[in-house]
PDB file of C-alpha atoms in Angstrom:
ATOM      1  CA  UNK B   1     104.537 -57.768 108.906  1.00  0.00           C
ATOM      2  CA  UNK B   2     101.603 -58.765 106.333  1.00  0.00           C
ATOM      3  CA  UNK B   3     102.571 -57.865 102.547  1.00  0.00           C
ATOM      4  CA  UNK B   4      99.845 -58.268 101.239  1.00  0.00           C
ATOM      5  CA  UNK B   5      95.462 -59.150 101.117  1.00  0.00           C
ATOM      6  CA  UNK B   6      95.410 -62.550 101.177  1.00  0.00           C
ATOM      7  CA  UNK B   7      98.569 -61.988 104.035  1.00  0.00           C
ATOM      8  CA  UNK B   8      96.270 -59.931 105.453  1.00  0.00           C
ATOM      9  CA  UNK B   9      92.579 -62.608 105.714  1.00  0.00           C
ATOM     10  CA  UNK B  10      95.479 -65.368 106.448  1.00  0.00           C
ATOM     11  CA  UNK B  11      96.599 -63.209 110.193  1.00  0.00           C
ATOM     12  CA  UNK B  12      92.905 -61.939 110.752  1.00  0.00           C
ATOM     13  CA  UNK B  13      91.527 -64.915 110.890  1.00  0.00           C
ATOM     14  CA  UNK B  14      93.832 -66.891 112.666  1.00  0.00           C
ATOM     15  CA  UNK B  15      92.774 -66.774 116.258  1.00  0.00           C
ATOM     16  CA  UNK B  16      96.017 -67.447 118.021  1.00  0.00           C
ATOM     17  CA  UNK B  17      98.247 -64.673 115.879  1.00  0.00           C
ATOM     18  CA  UNK B  18      95.068 -62.328 116.628  1.00  0.00           C
ATOM     19  CA  UNK B  19      95.711 -63.058 120.632  1.00  0.00           C
ATOM     20  CA  UNK B  20      99.274 -62.837 119.982  1.00  0.00           C
ATOM     21  CA  UNK B  21      99.154 -59.177 118.290  1.00  0.00           C
ATOM     22  CA  UNK B  22      96.540 -58.621 120.984  1.00  0.00           C
ATOM     23  CA  UNK B  23      99.258 -58.683 123.631  1.00  0.00           C
ATOM     24  CA  UNK B  24     101.228 -57.545 121.911  1.00  0.00           C
ATOM     25  CA  UNK B  25     100.310 -54.201 121.685  1.00  0.00           C
ATOM     26  CA  UNK B  26      99.118 -53.967 125.553  1.00  0.00           C
ATOM     27  CA  UNK B  27     103.149 -55.105 125.944  1.00  0.00           C
ATOM     28  CA  UNK B  28     105.508 -53.248 123.613  1.00  0.00           C
ATOM     29  CA  UNK B  29     105.602 -49.589 121.284  1.00  0.00           C
ATOM     30  CA  UNK B  30     104.336 -50.141 117.309  1.00  0.00           C
ATOM     31  CA  UNK B  31     105.235 -48.543 114.731  1.00  0.00           C
ATOM     32  CA  UNK B  32     103.355 -48.341 111.794  1.00  0.00           C
ATOM     33  CA  UNK B  33     104.029 -47.769 108.330  1.00  0.00           C
ATOM     34  CA  UNK B  34     102.027 -47.927 105.019  1.00  0.00           C
ATOM     35  CA  UNK B  35      98.461 -48.432 106.704  1.00  0.00           C
ATOM     36  CA  UNK B  36      96.607 -46.226 104.787  1.00  0.00           C
ATOM     37  CA  UNK B  37      93.416 -47.294 103.933  1.00  0.00           C
ATOM     38  CA  UNK B  38      94.155 -49.928 107.339  1.00  0.00           C
ATOM     39  CA  UNK B  39      92.852 -47.936 109.700  1.00  0.00           C
ATOM     40  CA  UNK B  40      89.464 -47.496 108.724  1.00  0.00           C
ATOM     41  CA  UNK B  41      88.840 -51.951 108.412  1.00  0.00           C
ATOM     42  CA  UNK B  42      87.128 -52.941 110.875  1.00  0.00           C
ATOM     43  CA  UNK B  43      89.446 -55.659 111.796  1.00  0.00           C
ATOM     44  CA  UNK B  44      92.110 -53.400 112.219  1.00  0.00           C
ATOM     45  CA  UNK B  45      90.350 -50.783 114.413  1.00  0.00           C
ATOM     46  CA  UNK B  46      89.152 -53.760 116.915  1.00  0.00           C
ATOM     47  CA  UNK B  47      92.623 -55.387 117.541  1.00  0.00           C
ATOM     48  CA  UNK B  48      94.517 -52.141 117.638  1.00  0.00           C
ATOM     49  CA  UNK B  49      92.632 -49.017 118.499  1.00  0.00           C
ATOM     50  CA  UNK B  50      89.557 -50.096 121.025  1.00  0.00           C
ATOM     51  CA  UNK B  51      91.970 -52.884 122.240  1.00  0.00           C
ATOM     52  CA  UNK B  52      93.591 -51.246 124.873  1.00  0.00           C
ATOM     53  CA  UNK B  53      91.657 -49.408 127.789  1.00  0.00           C
ATOM     54  CA  UNK B  54      94.487 -47.223 129.384  1.00  0.00           C
ATOM     55  CA  UNK B  55      97.102 -46.273 126.848  1.00  0.00           C
ATOM     56  CA  UNK B  56      98.707 -43.689 129.118  1.00  0.00           C
ATOM     57  CA  UNK B  57     101.699 -46.100 129.566  1.00  0.00           C
ATOM     58  CA  UNK B  58     101.510 -47.075 125.888  1.00  0.00           C
ATOM     59  CA  UNK B  59     103.565 -45.041 123.185  1.00  0.00           C
ATOM     60  CA  UNK B  60     102.875 -46.234 120.072  1.00  0.00           C
ATOM     61  CA  UNK B  61     103.602 -44.082 116.239  1.00  0.00           C
ATOM     62  CA  UNK B  62     102.634 -44.082 112.681  1.00  0.00           C
ATOM     63  CA  UNK B  63     104.784 -42.203 110.262  1.00  0.00           C
ATOM     64  CA  UNK B  64     102.795 -41.158 107.205  1.00  0.00           C
ATOM     65  CA  UNK B  65     104.136 -39.372 104.035  1.00  0.00           C
ATOM     66  CA  UNK B  66     102.176 -35.121 104.906  1.00  0.00           C
ATOM     67  CA  UNK B  67     100.924 -34.132 101.953  1.00  0.00           C
ATOM     68  CA  UNK B  68      97.692 -32.026 103.029  1.00  0.00           C
ATOM     69  CA  UNK B  69      99.393 -30.196 106.561  1.00  0.00           C
ATOM     70  CA  UNK B  70      94.946 -29.935 107.073  1.00  0.00           C
ATOM     71  CA  UNK B  71      94.761 -33.365 106.479  1.00  0.00           C
ATOM     72  CA  UNK B  72      97.112 -34.761 108.953  1.00  0.00           C
ATOM     73  CA  UNK B  73      96.346 -32.029 111.136  1.00  0.00           C
ATOM     74  CA  UNK B  74      92.895 -33.836 111.730  1.00  0.00           C
ATOM     75  CA  UNK B  75      94.998 -37.648 111.241  1.00  0.00           C
ATOM     76  CA  UNK B  76      97.007 -36.913 114.023  1.00  0.00           C
ATOM     77  CA  UNK B  77      93.943 -35.628 115.990  1.00  0.00           C
ATOM     78  CA  UNK B  78      92.301 -38.335 115.194  1.00  0.00           C
ATOM     79  CA  UNK B  79      95.141 -40.944 116.810  1.00  0.00           C
ATOM     80  CA  UNK B  80      95.752 -39.594 119.265  1.00  0.00           C
ATOM     81  CA  UNK B  81      92.816 -39.651 120.948  1.00  0.00           C
ATOM     82  CA  UNK B  82      93.068 -44.110 120.290  1.00  0.00           C
ATOM     83  CA  UNK B  83      96.481 -43.531 121.623  1.00  0.00           C
ATOM     84  CA  UNK B  84      99.027 -43.443 118.514  1.00  0.00           C
ATOM     85  CA  UNK B  85     101.637 -40.370 117.692  1.00  0.00           C
ATOM     86  CA  UNK B  86     101.233 -39.670 113.787  1.00  0.00           C
ATOM     87  CA  UNK B  87     105.116 -38.208 113.257  1.00  0.00           C
ATOM     88  CA  UNK B  88     105.583 -36.996 109.248  1.00  0.00           C
ATOM     89  CA  UNK B  89     108.793 -37.782 107.921  1.00  0.00           C
ATOM     90  CA  UNK B  90     108.392 -35.218 104.944  1.00  0.00           C
ATOM     91  CA  UNK B  91     105.959 -33.763 102.185  1.00  0.00           C
ATOM     92  CA  UNK B  92     107.267 -37.130  99.712  1.00  0.00           C
ATOM     93  CA  UNK B  93     108.874 -41.064  99.291  1.00  0.00           C
ATOM     94  CA  UNK B  94     112.163 -40.309  98.572  1.00  0.00           C
ATOM     95  CA  UNK B  95     112.272 -38.360 101.869  1.00  0.00           C
ATOM     96  CA  UNK B  96     111.065 -42.073 103.724  1.00  0.00           C
ATOM     97  CA  UNK B  97     114.657 -44.563 103.540  1.00  0.00           C
ATOM     98  CA  UNK B  98     116.361 -41.066 105.737  1.00  0.00           C
ATOM     99  CA  UNK B  99     114.318 -40.691 107.844  1.00  0.00           C
ATOM    100  CA  UNK B 100     114.332 -44.394 108.730  1.00  0.00           C
ATOM    101  CA  UNK B 101     117.630 -44.032 109.602  1.00  0.00           C
ATOM    102  CA  UNK B 102     118.058 -41.058 110.723  1.00  0.00           C
ATOM    103  CA  UNK B 103     115.486 -42.539 113.907  1.00  0.00           C
ATOM    104  CA  UNK B 104     116.979 -45.775 113.749  1.00  0.00           C
ATOM    105  CA  UNK B 105     120.172 -43.668 114.586  1.00  0.00           C
ATOM    106  CA  UNK B 106     118.318 -41.892 117.576  1.00  0.00           C
ATOM    107  CA  UNK B 107     116.865 -44.818 118.896  1.00  0.00           C
ATOM    108  CA  UNK B 108     120.170 -46.324 119.072  1.00  0.00           C
ATOM    109  CA  UNK B 109     122.019 -42.990 120.857  1.00  0.00           C
ATOM    110  CA  UNK B 110     119.107 -43.053 123.388  1.00  0.00           C
ATOM    111  CA  UNK B 111     119.354 -46.155 124.121  1.00  0.00           C
ATOM    112  CA  UNK B 112     123.749 -47.168 123.954  1.00  0.00           C
ATOM    113  CA  UNK B 113     126.801 -46.517 126.360  1.00  0.00           C
ATOM    114  CA  UNK B 114     128.467 -45.840 123.876  1.00  0.00           C
ATOM    115  CA  UNK B 115     126.285 -42.863 122.184  1.00  0.00           C
ATOM    116  CA  UNK B 116     128.661 -40.734 120.777  1.00  0.00           C
ATOM    117  CA  UNK B 117     129.483 -43.606 118.798  1.00  0.00           C
ATOM    118  CA  UNK B 118     126.801 -43.282 116.980  1.00  0.00           C
ATOM    119  CA  UNK B 119     125.620 -42.230 113.910  1.00  0.00           C
ATOM    120  CA  UNK B 120     124.204 -43.044 110.077  1.00  0.00           C
ATOM    121  CA  UNK B 121     127.825 -44.973 109.186  1.00  0.00           C
ATOM    122  CA  UNK B 122     127.590 -46.731 112.596  1.00  0.00           C
ATOM    123  CA  UNK B 123     123.953 -47.678 112.213  1.00  0.00           C
ATOM    124  CA  UNK B 124     125.135 -51.502 112.406  1.00  0.00           C
ATOM    125  CA  UNK B 125     128.353 -50.818 114.438  1.00  0.00           C
ATOM    126  CA  UNK B 126     129.964 -51.157 117.589  1.00  0.00           C
ATOM    127  CA  UNK B 127     126.697 -49.163 119.505  1.00  0.00           C
ATOM    128  CA  UNK B 128     123.841 -50.879 117.922  1.00  0.00           C
ATOM    129  CA  UNK B 129     125.331 -54.409 119.007  1.00  0.00           C
ATOM    130  CA  UNK B 130     125.841 -52.915 122.621  1.00  0.00           C
ATOM    131  CA  UNK B 131     121.801 -52.556 122.410  1.00  0.00           C
ATOM    132  CA  UNK B 132     121.759 -55.905 120.863  1.00  0.00           C
ATOM    133  CA  UNK B 133     123.166 -57.491 123.915  1.00  0.00           C
ATOM    134  CA  UNK B 134     121.508 -55.267 126.708  1.00  0.00           C
ATOM    135  CA  UNK B 135     118.327 -56.223 124.909  1.00  0.00           C
ATOM    136  CA  UNK B 136     119.292 -60.364 124.765  1.00  0.00           C
ATOM    137  CA  UNK B 137     120.731 -59.349 129.097  1.00  0.00           C
ATOM    138  CA  UNK B 138     117.518 -58.486 130.002  1.00  0.00           C
ATOM    139  CA  UNK B 139     115.776 -61.303 127.986  1.00  0.00           C
ATOM    140  CA  UNK B 140     118.367 -63.335 131.049  1.00  0.00           C
ATOM    141  CA  UNK B 141     120.513 -64.091 127.862  1.00  0.00           C
ATOM    142  CA  UNK B 142     123.804 -63.950 128.599  1.00  0.00           C
ATOM    143  CA  UNK B 143     126.536 -62.934 126.519  1.00  0.00           C
ATOM    144  CA  UNK B 144     130.277 -63.420 126.399  1.00  0.00           C
ATOM    145  CA  UNK B 145     132.836 -61.950 124.009  1.00  0.00           C
ATOM    146  CA  UNK B 146     133.124 -64.587 120.925  1.00  0.00           C
ATOM    147  CA  UNK B 147     128.966 -64.266 121.033  1.00  0.00           C
ATOM    148  CA  UNK B 148     129.071 -60.373 121.007  1.00  0.00           C
ATOM    149  CA  UNK B 149     129.356 -59.497 116.904  1.00  0.00           C
ATOM    150  CA  UNK B 150     125.329 -59.425 115.754  1.00  0.00           C
ATOM    151  CA  UNK B 151     124.524 -60.127 112.071  1.00  0.00           C
ATOM    152  CA  UNK B 152     121.621 -58.390 111.219  1.00  0.00           C
TER     153      UNK B 152
END
């Protein structure tokens, strides 16, 4: 996560970090939030937009503010060429926190055996703990009853 220009400079000038990011981009889905003009940056383009030759199996997303519809649809089409699906959280910034919470809830519903128990009030409840437990087990980490409670 890069929060300011100096952090961005540190990341882009570290070959190990750049290699790790590129490897992650090949194997994991990314959610780009608040990247704005970053898309015009040559290093970002080289790292994320042009580095992966076969993007068919990957799903990357960008969440953006939808101010002007024609600009949004052009941006959506441009990013789709690079394997990034652009979605809008609405027409004003105030809608963003609720959108992210709803998105997290939907993800938990898709991945949880206790999907019927998931709603916006149980985002960090048992269903999400089930998601975390399943992910740990997928990575070969045994989870006992006592260690099932995961703190965020």
